[in-house]
Amino acid sequence: MRWLMLLLLSASTMGAQATEGLRYRMQLWMRGETQPLETRFRLQATAGTRSHNKVQKPRMGGWRLEADRTEGTPYAQAMLLGRAERLLYLAGPSPQTRPEPILLRFGNRSLPVWSLEMPKGIHASTVLVEVGPKLLALCDFSARFEQGDVLRLELHLEGLDDTTSLAPAEAGTTLLTTLQAWAREGAQDGEGSVTVR
């Protein structure tokens, strides 16, 4: 009987772990193509690494992206996940963010909306939502490019499951770094346009 109880408990725990995190859809239109490359994936939190030092400093965790292999463009998911990882935000507020007086509804939850200031020369829009106390996550990202292989890129939060394990990630402001790099590249070519790498 005890063995059966442990088995049921572990099965319910595994089921709960499978429904943790944020669910995203990414679409990328290559120039000259009518259909986008597409993938759906889940962002899940990972625990912070521990060092072997006697004094343990607090360390931020990270994230893991897990693609839904049953949906999306075959053989393009790894490439799309690599790009998506550079466009995500999972951190506290930064100087570039500000709260907006609106809420977005996801299932039975209403989440406060935050805006993100775009660097000059970037043709993009971004919406963040507060998924936990002072924990912001990317909700919507849309960008158009005037030159290069990529014409348009969109990344949308489609749903959220259990978010209690989510915490600021060590690379949680990667989106800001990517936007700044794009702005520098755009300023160098004088066109105000950028290429997605």
mmCIF file with all atom_site columns, C-alpha atoms in Angstrom:
data_model
loop_
_atom_site.group_PDB
_atom_site.id
_atom_site.type_symbol
_atom_site.label_atom_id
_atom_site.label_alt_id
_atom_site.label_comp_id
_atom_site.label_asym_id
_atom_site.label_entity_id
_atom_site.label_seq_id
_atom_site.pdbx_PDB_ins_code
_atom_site.Cartn_x
_atom_site.Cartn_y
_atom_site.Cartn_z
_atom_site.occupancy
_atom_site.B_iso_or_equiv
_atom_site.pdbx_formal_charge
_atom_site.auth_seq_id
_atom_site.auth_comp_id
_atom_site.auth_asym_id
_atom_site.auth_atom_id
_atom_site.pdbx_PDB_model_num
ATOM 1   C CA . MET A 1 1   ? 0.000  0.000  0.000   1.00 0.00 ? 1   MET A CA 1
ATOM 2   C CA . ARG A 1 2   ? 2.792  2.416  0.902   1.00 0.00 ? 2   ARG A CA 1
ATOM 3   C CA . TRP A 1 3   ? 4.525  1.657  -2.411  1.00 0.00 ? 3   TRP A CA 1
ATOM 4   C CA . LEU A 1 4   ? 1.308  2.484  -4.302  1.00 0.00 ? 4   LEU A CA 1
ATOM 5   C CA . MET A 1 5   ? 0.942  5.799  -2.432  1.00 0.00 ? 5   MET A CA 1
ATOM 6   C CA . LEU A 1 6   ? 4.529  6.768  -3.306  1.00 0.00 ? 6   LEU A CA 1
ATOM 7   C CA . LEU A 1 7   ? 3.950  5.876  -6.943  1.00 0.00 ? 7   LEU A CA 1
ATOM 8   C CA . LEU A 1 8   ? 0.793  8.020  -7.112  1.00 0.00 ? 8   LEU A CA 1
ATOM 9   C CA . LEU A 1 9   ? 2.528  10.904 -5.356  1.00 0.00 ? 9   LEU A CA 1
ATOM 10  C CA . SER A 1 10  ? 5.496  10.836 -7.748  1.00 0.00 ? 10  SER A CA 1
ATOM 11  C CA . ALA A 1 11  ? 3.146  10.633 -10.755 1.00 0.00 ? 11  ALA A CA 1
ATOM 12  C CA . SER A 1 12  ? 1.200  13.679 -9.577  1.00 0.00 ? 12  SER A CA 1
ATOM 13  C CA . THR A 1 13  ? 4.462  15.556 -8.957  1.00 0.00 ? 13  THR A CA 1
ATOM 14  C CA . MET A 1 14  ? 5.700  14.726 -12.438 1.00 0.00 ? 14  MET A CA 1
ATOM 15  C CA . GLY A 1 15  ? 2.406  15.924 -13.891 1.00 0.00 ? 15  GLY A CA 1
ATOM 16  C CA . ALA A 1 16  ? 2.713  19.192 -11.983 1.00 0.00 ? 16  ALA A CA 1
ATOM 17  C CA . GLN A 1 17  ? 6.250  19.730 -13.230 1.00 0.00 ? 17  GLN A CA 1
ATOM 18  C CA . ALA A 1 18  ? 5.102  19.208 -16.810 1.00 0.00 ? 18  ALA A CA 1
ATOM 19  C CA . THR A 1 19  ? 2.655  22.105 -16.487 1.00 0.00 ? 19  THR A CA 1
ATOM 20  C CA . GLU A 1 20  ? 4.976  24.686 -14.955 1.00 0.00 ? 20  GLU A CA 1
ATOM 21  C CA . GLY A 1 21  ? 6.157  27.786 -16.740 1.00 0.00 ? 21  GLY A CA 1
ATOM 22  C CA . LEU A 1 22  ? 5.209  30.052 -19.617 1.00 0.00 ? 22  LEU A CA 1
ATOM 23  C CA . ARG A 1 23  ? 3.967  28.865 -23.030 1.00 0.00 ? 23  ARG A CA 1
ATOM 24  C CA . TYR A 1 24  ? 5.145  30.809 -26.091 1.00 0.00 ? 24  TYR A CA 1
ATOM 25  C CA . ARG A 1 25  ? 4.641  30.786 -29.849 1.00 0.00 ? 25  ARG A CA 1
ATOM 26  C CA . MET A 1 26  ? 7.343  32.155 -32.140 1.00 0.00 ? 26  MET A CA 1
ATOM 27  C CA . GLN A 1 27  ? 6.993  32.944 -35.842 1.00 0.00 ? 27  GLN A CA 1
ATOM 28  C CA . LEU A 1 28  ? 9.763  34.143 -38.147 1.00 0.00 ? 28  LEU A CA 1
ATOM 29  C CA . TRP A 1 29  ? 9.172  35.278 -41.729 1.00 0.00 ? 29  TRP A CA 1
ATOM 30  C CA . MET A 1 30  ? 12.169 35.048 -44.058 1.00 0.00 ? 30  MET A CA 1
ATOM 31  C CA . ARG A 1 31  ? 12.323 37.672 -46.799 1.00 0.00 ? 31  ARG A CA 1
ATOM 32  C CA . GLY A 1 32  ? 10.545 36.443 -49.925 1.00 0.00 ? 32  GLY A CA 1
ATOM 33  C CA . GLU A 1 33  ? 8.686  33.622 -48.125 1.00 0.00 ? 33  GLU A CA 1
ATOM 34  C CA . THR A 1 34  ? 4.915  33.640 -47.585 1.00 0.00 ? 34  THR A CA 1
ATOM 35  C CA . GLN A 1 35  ? 4.784  31.104 -44.732 1.00 0.00 ? 35  GLN A CA 1
ATOM 36  C CA . PRO A 1 36  ? 6.612  31.704 -41.432 1.00 0.00 ? 36  PRO A CA 1
ATOM 37  C CA . LEU A 1 37  ? 8.906  29.303 -39.638 1.00 0.00 ? 37  LEU A CA 1
ATOM 38  C CA . GLU A 1 38  ? 7.127  28.512 -36.398 1.00 0.00 ? 38  GLU A CA 1
ATOM 39  C CA . THR A 1 39  ? 7.560  26.801 -33.046 1.00 0.00 ? 39  THR A CA 1
ATOM 40  C CA . ARG A 1 40  ? 5.746  26.559 -29.745 1.00 0.00 ? 40  ARG A CA 1
ATOM 41  C CA . PHE A 1 41  ? 7.753  26.157 -26.569 1.00 0.00 ? 41  PHE A CA 1
ATOM 42  C CA . ARG A 1 42  ? 7.605  26.309 -22.794 1.00 0.00 ? 42  ARG A CA 1
ATOM 43  C CA . LEU A 1 43  ? 9.919  28.397 -20.615 1.00 0.00 ? 43  LEU A CA 1
ATOM 44  C CA . GLN A 1 44  ? 10.640 26.637 -17.329 1.00 0.00 ? 44  GLN A CA 1
ATOM 45  C CA . ALA A 1 45  ? 12.742 27.874 -14.428 1.00 0.00 ? 45  ALA A CA 1
ATOM 46  C CA . THR A 1 46  ? 15.964 26.116 -13.463 1.00 0.00 ? 46  THR A CA 1
ATOM 47  C CA . ALA A 1 47  ? 17.602 26.293 -10.040 1.00 0.00 ? 47  ALA A CA 1
ATOM 48  C CA . GLY A 1 48  ? 20.666 28.424 -9.434  1.00 0.00 ? 48  GLY A CA 1
ATOM 49  C CA . THR A 1 49  ? 24.016 26.684 -9.460  1.00 0.00 ? 49  THR A CA 1
ATOM 50  C CA . ARG A 1 50  ? 25.826 26.123 -6.174  1.00 0.00 ? 50  ARG A CA 1
ATOM 51  C CA . SER A 1 51  ? 29.544 26.592 -5.770  1.00 0.00 ? 51  SER A CA 1
ATOM 52  C CA . HIS A 1 52  ? 31.893 24.559 -3.565  1.00 0.00 ? 52  HIS A CA 1
ATOM 53  C CA . ASN A 1 53  ? 32.805 27.644 -1.521  1.00 0.00 ? 53  ASN A CA 1
ATOM 54  C CA . LYS A 1 54  ? 32.128 27.623 2.204   1.00 0.00 ? 54  LYS A CA 1
ATOM 55  C CA . VAL A 1 55  ? 30.229 30.906 1.933   1.00 0.00 ? 55  VAL A CA 1
ATOM 56  C CA . GLN A 1 56  ? 27.291 30.452 -0.437  1.00 0.00 ? 56  GLN A CA 1
ATOM 57  C CA . LYS A 1 57  ? 26.318 33.667 -2.197  1.00 0.00 ? 57  LYS A CA 1
ATOM 58  C CA . PRO A 1 58  ? 22.738 33.854 -3.449  1.00 0.00 ? 58  PRO A CA 1
ATOM 59  C CA . ARG A 1 59  ? 22.634 32.855 -7.118  1.00 0.00 ? 59  ARG A CA 1
ATOM 60  C CA . MET A 1 60  ? 19.923 33.430 -9.649  1.00 0.00 ? 60  MET A CA 1
ATOM 61  C CA . GLY A 1 61  ? 18.510 30.516 -11.528 1.00 0.00 ? 61  GLY A CA 1
ATOM 62  C CA . GLY A 1 62  ? 18.034 30.267 -15.227 1.00 0.00 ? 62  GLY A CA 1
ATOM 63  C CA . TRP A 1 63  ? 15.546 29.016 -17.722 1.00 0.00 ? 63  TRP A CA 1
ATOM 64  C CA . ARG A 1 64  ? 15.121 26.038 -19.961 1.00 0.00 ? 64  ARG A CA 1
ATOM 65  C CA . LEU A 1 65  ? 13.218 26.175 -23.250 1.00 0.00 ? 65  LEU A CA 1
ATOM 66  C CA . GLU A 1 66  ? 11.377 23.036 -24.244 1.00 0.00 ? 66  GLU A CA 1
ATOM 67  C CA . ALA A 1 67  ? 9.872  22.879 -27.749 1.00 0.00 ? 67  ALA A CA 1
ATOM 68  C CA . ASP A 1 68  ? 6.623  21.114 -28.545 1.00 0.00 ? 68  ASP A CA 1
ATOM 69  C CA . ARG A 1 69  ? 7.923  18.717 -31.208 1.00 0.00 ? 69  ARG A CA 1
ATOM 70  C CA . THR A 1 70  ? 4.421  17.876 -32.424 1.00 0.00 ? 70  THR A CA 1
ATOM 71  C CA . GLU A 1 71  ? 3.843  21.423 -33.697 1.00 0.00 ? 71  GLU A CA 1
ATOM 72  C CA . GLY A 1 72  ? 5.761  23.924 -35.754 1.00 0.00 ? 72  GLY A CA 1
ATOM 73  C CA . THR A 1 73  ? 8.125  23.837 -38.704 1.00 0.00 ? 73  THR A CA 1
ATOM 74  C CA . PRO A 1 74  ? 10.066 20.547 -38.884 1.00 0.00 ? 74  PRO A CA 1
ATOM 75  C CA . TYR A 1 75  ? 13.855 20.885 -38.482 1.00 0.00 ? 75  TYR A CA 1
ATOM 76  C CA . ALA A 1 76  ? 13.613 24.616 -37.622 1.00 0.00 ? 76  ALA A CA 1
ATOM 77  C CA . GLN A 1 77  ? 12.875 24.364 -33.908 1.00 0.00 ? 77  GLN A CA 1
ATOM 78  C CA . ALA A 1 78  ? 16.477 24.393 -32.668 1.00 0.00 ? 78  ALA A CA 1
ATOM 79  C CA . MET A 1 79  ? 17.269 27.505 -34.715 1.00 0.00 ? 79  MET A CA 1
ATOM 80  C CA . LEU A 1 80  ? 14.091 29.251 -33.572 1.00 0.00 ? 80  LEU A CA 1
ATOM 81  C CA . LEU A 1 81  ? 14.709 28.395 -29.905 1.00 0.00 ? 81  LEU A CA 1
ATOM 82  C CA . GLY A 1 82  ? 18.226 29.818 -30.208 1.00 0.00 ? 82  GLY A CA 1
ATOM 83  C CA . ARG A 1 83  ? 16.785 33.096 -31.446 1.00 0.00 ? 83  ARG A CA 1
ATOM 84  C CA . ALA A 1 84  ? 13.947 33.074 -28.909 1.00 0.00 ? 84  ALA A CA 1
ATOM 85  C CA . GLU A 1 85  ? 16.405 32.718 -26.038 1.00 0.00 ? 85  GLU A CA 1
ATOM 86  C CA . ARG A 1 86  ? 17.931 36.080 -26.994 1.00 0.00 ? 86  ARG A CA 1
ATOM 87  C CA . LEU A 1 87  ? 14.512 37.777 -27.005 1.00 0.00 ? 87  LEU A CA 1
ATOM 88  C CA . LEU A 1 88  ? 13.176 36.771 -23.594 1.00 0.00 ? 88  LEU A CA 1
ATOM 89  C CA . TYR A 1 89  ? 12.782 38.771 -20.411 1.00 0.00 ? 89  TYR A CA 1
ATOM 90  C CA . LEU A 1 90  ? 12.359 37.189 -16.972 1.00 0.00 ? 90  LEU A CA 1
ATOM 91  C CA . ALA A 1 91  ? 13.570 39.661 -14.372 1.00 0.00 ? 91  ALA A CA 1
ATOM 92  C CA . GLY A 1 92  ? 12.495 42.485 -12.138 1.00 0.00 ? 92  GLY A CA 1
ATOM 93  C CA . PRO A 1 93  ? 11.745 45.988 -13.421 1.00 0.00 ? 93  PRO A CA 1
ATOM 94  C CA . SER A 1 94  ? 14.642 47.816 -15.078 1.00 0.00 ? 94  SER A CA 1
ATOM 95  C CA . PRO A 1 95  ? 15.181 51.507 -15.931 1.00 0.00 ? 95  PRO A CA 1
ATOM 96  C CA . GLN A 1 96  ? 13.741 50.798 -19.417 1.00 0.00 ? 96  GLN A CA 1
ATOM 97  C CA . THR A 1 97  ? 10.423 49.444 -18.064 1.00 0.00 ? 97  THR A CA 1
ATOM 98  C CA . ARG A 1 98  ? 7.408  51.229 -16.670 1.00 0.00 ? 98  ARG A CA 1
ATOM 99  C CA . PRO A 1 99  ? 4.012  50.038 -15.377 1.00 0.00 ? 99  PRO A CA 1
ATOM 100 C CA . GLU A 1 100 ? 0.914  50.723 -17.464 1.00 0.00 ? 100 GLU A CA 1
ATOM 101 C CA . PRO A 1 101 ? -2.608 51.222 -16.064 1.00 0.00 ? 101 PRO A CA 1
ATOM 102 C CA . ILE A 1 102 ? -4.002 48.068 -17.720 1.00 0.00 ? 102 ILE A CA 1
ATOM 103 C CA . LEU A 1 103 ? -4.283 44.342 -17.038 1.00 0.00 ? 103 LEU A CA 1
ATOM 104 C CA . LEU A 1 104 ? -4.146 41.370 -19.408 1.00 0.00 ? 104 LEU A CA 1
ATOM 105 C CA . ARG A 1 105 ? -6.203 38.280 -18.663 1.00 0.00 ? 105 ARG A CA 1
ATOM 106 C CA . PHE A 1 106 ? -4.699 34.798 -18.940 1.00 0.00 ? 106 PHE A CA 1
ATOM 107 C CA . GLY A 1 107 ? -7.247 32.177 -17.926 1.00 0.00 ? 107 GLY A CA 1
ATOM 108 C CA . ASN A 1 108 ? -8.418 33.125 -14.445 1.00 0.00 ? 108 ASN A CA 1
ATOM 109 C CA . ARG A 1 109 ? -5.492 35.496 -13.798 1.00 0.00 ? 109 ARG A CA 1
ATOM 110 C CA . SER A 1 110 ? -5.260 39.199 -14.568 1.00 0.00 ? 110 SER A CA 1
ATOM 111 C CA . LEU A 1 111 ? -1.658 40.360 -14.947 1.00 0.00 ? 111 LEU A CA 1
ATOM 112 C CA . PRO A 1 112 ? -0.371 43.948 -14.717 1.00 0.00 ? 112 PRO A CA 1
ATOM 113 C CA . VAL A 1 113 ? 1.141  45.210 -17.976 1.00 0.00 ? 113 VAL A CA 1
ATOM 114 C CA . TRP A 1 114 ? 4.513  46.920 -18.258 1.00 0.00 ? 114 TRP A CA 1
ATOM 115 C CA . SER A 1 115 ? 5.952  48.696 -21.299 1.00 0.00 ? 115 SER A CA 1
ATOM 116 C CA . LEU A 1 116 ? 9.555  48.563 -22.452 1.00 0.00 ? 116 LEU A CA 1
ATOM 117 C CA . GLU A 1 117 ? 11.337 51.542 -23.956 1.00 0.00 ? 117 GLU A CA 1
ATOM 118 C CA . MET A 1 118 ? 12.806 50.757 -27.397 1.00 0.00 ? 118 MET A CA 1
ATOM 119 C CA . PRO A 1 119 ? 16.235 52.046 -28.467 1.00 0.00 ? 119 PRO A CA 1
ATOM 120 C CA . LYS A 1 120 ? 16.179 54.448 -31.423 1.00 0.00 ? 120 LYS A CA 1
ATOM 121 C CA . GLY A 1 121 ? 16.307 52.812 -34.832 1.00 0.00 ? 121 GLY A CA 1
ATOM 122 C CA . ILE A 1 122 ? 14.531 49.627 -33.745 1.00 0.00 ? 122 ILE A CA 1
ATOM 123 C CA . HIS A 1 123 ? 11.220 48.900 -35.479 1.00 0.00 ? 123 HIS A CA 1
ATOM 124 C CA . ALA A 1 124 ? 9.771  46.760 -32.716 1.00 0.00 ? 124 ALA A CA 1
ATOM 125 C CA . SER A 1 125 ? 7.153  46.727 -29.987 1.00 0.00 ? 125 SER A CA 1
ATOM 126 C CA . THR A 1 126 ? 7.231  44.873 -26.696 1.00 0.00 ? 126 THR A CA 1
ATOM 127 C CA . VAL A 1 127 ? 4.767  44.192 -23.889 1.00 0.00 ? 127 VAL A CA 1
ATOM 128 C CA . LEU A 1 128 ? 5.763  42.690 -20.525 1.00 0.00 ? 128 LEU A CA 1
ATOM 129 C CA . VAL A 1 129 ? 3.458  41.240 -17.879 1.00 0.00 ? 129 VAL A CA 1
ATOM 130 C CA . GLU A 1 130 ? 3.996  40.856 -14.144 1.00 0.00 ? 130 GLU A CA 1
ATOM 131 C CA . VAL A 1 131 ? 3.790  37.093 -13.517 1.00 0.00 ? 131 VAL A CA 1
ATOM 132 C CA . GLY A 1 132 ? 4.826  37.378 -9.862  1.00 0.00 ? 132 GLY A CA 1
ATOM 133 C CA . PRO A 1 133 ? 5.566  40.144 -7.354  1.00 0.00 ? 133 PRO A CA 1
ATOM 134 C CA . LYS A 1 134 ? 7.937  42.452 -9.290  1.00 0.00 ? 134 LYS A CA 1
ATOM 135 C CA . LEU A 1 135 ? 8.754  39.604 -11.699 1.00 0.00 ? 135 LEU A CA 1
ATOM 136 C CA . LEU A 1 136 ? 8.251  40.622 -15.315 1.00 0.00 ? 136 LEU A CA 1
ATOM 137 C CA . ALA A 1 137 ? 8.082  38.261 -18.289 1.00 0.00 ? 137 ALA A CA 1
ATOM 138 C CA . LEU A 1 138 ? 7.881  38.901 -22.004 1.00 0.00 ? 138 LEU A CA 1
ATOM 139 C CA . CYS A 1 139 ? 4.289  38.847 -23.231 1.00 0.00 ? 139 CYS A CA 1
ATOM 140 C CA . ASP A 1 140 ? 4.544  40.111 -26.823 1.00 0.00 ? 140 ASP A CA 1
ATOM 141 C CA . PHE A 1 141 ? 7.440  40.995 -29.084 1.00 0.00 ? 141 PHE A CA 1
ATOM 142 C CA . SER A 1 142 ? 7.071  42.056 -32.713 1.00 0.00 ? 142 SER A CA 1
ATOM 143 C CA . ALA A 1 143 ? 9.825  43.377 -34.994 1.00 0.00 ? 143 ALA A CA 1
ATOM 144 C CA . ARG A 1 144 ? 10.211 44.241 -38.696 1.00 0.00 ? 144 ARG A CA 1
ATOM 145 C CA . PHE A 1 145 ? 13.525 44.465 -40.510 1.00 0.00 ? 145 PHE A CA 1
ATOM 146 C CA . GLU A 1 146 ? 14.264 46.572 -43.582 1.00 0.00 ? 146 GLU A CA 1
ATOM 147 C CA . GLN A 1 147 ? 17.240 44.514 -44.694 1.00 0.00 ? 147 GLN A CA 1
ATOM 148 C CA . GLY A 1 148 ? 18.786 41.127 -44.113 1.00 0.00 ? 148 GLY A CA 1
ATOM 149 C CA . ASP A 1 149 ? 17.322 37.650 -44.466 1.00 0.00 ? 149 ASP A CA 1
ATOM 150 C CA . VAL A 1 150 ? 14.618 38.102 -41.830 1.00 0.00 ? 150 VAL A CA 1
ATOM 151 C CA . LEU A 1 151 ? 11.591 40.230 -42.703 1.00 0.00 ? 151 LEU A CA 1
ATOM 152 C CA . ARG A 1 152 ? 9.522  39.898 -39.531 1.00 0.00 ? 152 ARG A CA 1
ATOM 153 C CA . LEU A 1 153 ? 9.661  38.173 -36.161 1.00 0.00 ? 153 LEU A CA 1
ATOM 154 C CA . GLU A 1 154 ? 6.923  37.672 -33.574 1.00 0.00 ? 154 GLU A CA 1
ATOM 155 C CA . LEU A 1 155 ? 7.009  36.071 -30.130 1.00 0.00 ? 155 LEU A CA 1
ATOM 156 C CA . HIS A 1 156 ? 3.811  35.788 -28.069 1.00 0.00 ? 156 HIS A CA 1
ATOM 157 C CA . LEU A 1 157 ? 2.948  34.440 -24.647 1.00 0.00 ? 157 LEU A CA 1
ATOM 158 C CA . GLU A 1 158 ? 0.045  32.069 -25.312 1.00 0.00 ? 158 GLU A CA 1
ATOM 159 C CA . GLY A 1 159 ? -0.542 30.923 -21.765 1.00 0.00 ? 159 GLY A CA 1
ATOM 160 C CA . LEU A 1 160 ? 0.905  30.413 -18.339 1.00 0.00 ? 160 LEU A CA 1
ATOM 161 C CA . ASP A 1 161 ? 0.669  27.452 -16.076 1.00 0.00 ? 161 ASP A CA 1
ATOM 162 C CA . ASP A 1 162 ? 1.983  27.233 -12.526 1.00 0.00 ? 162 ASP A CA 1
ATOM 163 C CA . THR A 1 163 ? 4.385  30.173 -12.119 1.00 0.00 ? 163 THR A CA 1
ATOM 164 C CA . THR A 1 164 ? 5.274  29.692 -8.441  1.00 0.00 ? 164 THR A CA 1
ATOM 165 C CA . SER A 1 165 ? 8.722  28.312 -9.340  1.00 0.00 ? 165 SER A CA 1
ATOM 166 C CA . LEU A 1 166 ? 9.555  31.232 -11.641 1.00 0.00 ? 166 LEU A CA 1
ATOM 167 C CA . ALA A 1 167 ? 12.196 33.631 -10.365 1.00 0.00 ? 167 ALA A CA 1
ATOM 168 C CA . PRO A 1 168 ? 14.452 36.266 -11.917 1.00 0.00 ? 168 PRO A CA 1
ATOM 169 C CA . ALA A 1 169 ? 16.888 34.482 -14.222 1.00 0.00 ? 169 ALA A CA 1
ATOM 170 C CA . GLU A 1 170 ? 20.602 35.209 -14.355 1.00 0.00 ? 170 GLU A CA 1
ATOM 171 C CA . ALA A 1 171 ? 20.239 36.065 -18.052 1.00 0.00 ? 171 ALA A CA 1
ATOM 172 C CA . GLY A 1 172 ? 16.758 37.458 -17.503 1.00 0.00 ? 172 GLY A CA 1
ATOM 173 C CA . THR A 1 173 ? 17.359 40.765 -19.273 1.00 0.00 ? 173 THR A CA 1
ATOM 174 C CA . THR A 1 174 ? 18.791 39.208 -22.444 1.00 0.00 ? 174 THR A CA 1
ATOM 175 C CA . LEU A 1 175 ? 16.156 41.056 -24.500 1.00 0.00 ? 175 LEU A CA 1
ATOM 176 C CA . LEU A 1 176 ? 17.645 44.412 -23.455 1.00 0.00 ? 176 LEU A CA 1
ATOM 177 C CA . THR A 1 177 ? 21.139 43.326 -24.521 1.00 0.00 ? 177 THR A CA 1
ATOM 178 C CA . THR A 1 178 ? 19.823 42.121 -27.884 1.00 0.00 ? 178 THR A CA 1
ATOM 179 C CA . LEU A 1 179 ? 17.947 45.373 -28.551 1.00 0.00 ? 179 LEU A CA 1
ATOM 180 C CA . GLN A 1 180 ? 21.021 47.447 -27.681 1.00 0.00 ? 180 GLN A CA 1
ATOM 181 C CA . ALA A 1 181 ? 23.162 45.345 -30.048 1.00 0.00 ? 181 ALA A CA 1
ATOM 182 C CA . TRP A 1 182 ? 20.596 45.765 -32.831 1.00 0.00 ? 182 TRP A CA 1
ATOM 183 C CA . ALA A 1 183 ? 20.551 49.541 -32.258 1.00 0.00 ? 183 ALA A CA 1
ATOM 184 C CA . ARG A 1 184 ? 24.366 49.702 -32.511 1.00 0.00 ? 184 ARG A CA 1
ATOM 185 C CA . GLU A 1 185 ? 24.337 47.687 -35.739 1.00 0.00 ? 185 GLU A CA 1
ATOM 186 C CA . GLY A 1 186 ? 21.596 49.895 -37.175 1.00 0.00 ? 186 GLY A CA 1
ATOM 187 C CA . ALA A 1 187 ? 23.507 53.057 -36.275 1.00 0.00 ? 187 ALA A CA 1
ATOM 188 C CA . GLN A 1 188 ? 26.623 51.747 -38.042 1.00 0.00 ? 188 GLN A CA 1
ATOM 189 C CA . ASP A 1 189 ? 24.904 51.182 -41.415 1.00 0.00 ? 189 ASP A CA 1
ATOM 190 C CA . GLY A 1 190 ? 23.063 54.513 -41.292 1.00 0.00 ? 190 GLY A CA 1
ATOM 191 C CA . GLU A 1 191 ? 19.741 52.925 -42.287 1.00 0.00 ? 191 GLU A CA 1
ATOM 192 C CA . GLY A 1 192 ? 18.272 52.396 -38.821 1.00 0.00 ? 192 GLY A CA 1
ATOM 193 C CA . SER A 1 193 ? 17.621 48.758 -39.692 1.00 0.00 ? 193 SER A CA 1
ATOM 194 C CA . VAL A 1 194 ? 19.090 45.649 -38.206 1.00 0.00 ? 194 VAL A CA 1
ATOM 195 C CA . THR A 1 195 ? 19.721 42.028 -38.986 1.00 0.00 ? 195 THR A CA 1
ATOM 196 C CA . VAL A 1 196 ? 18.613 39.195 -36.722 1.00 0.00 ? 196 VAL A CA 1
ATOM 197 C CA . ARG A 1 197 ? 21.551 36.887 -36.123 1.00 0.00 ? 197 ARG A CA 1
#
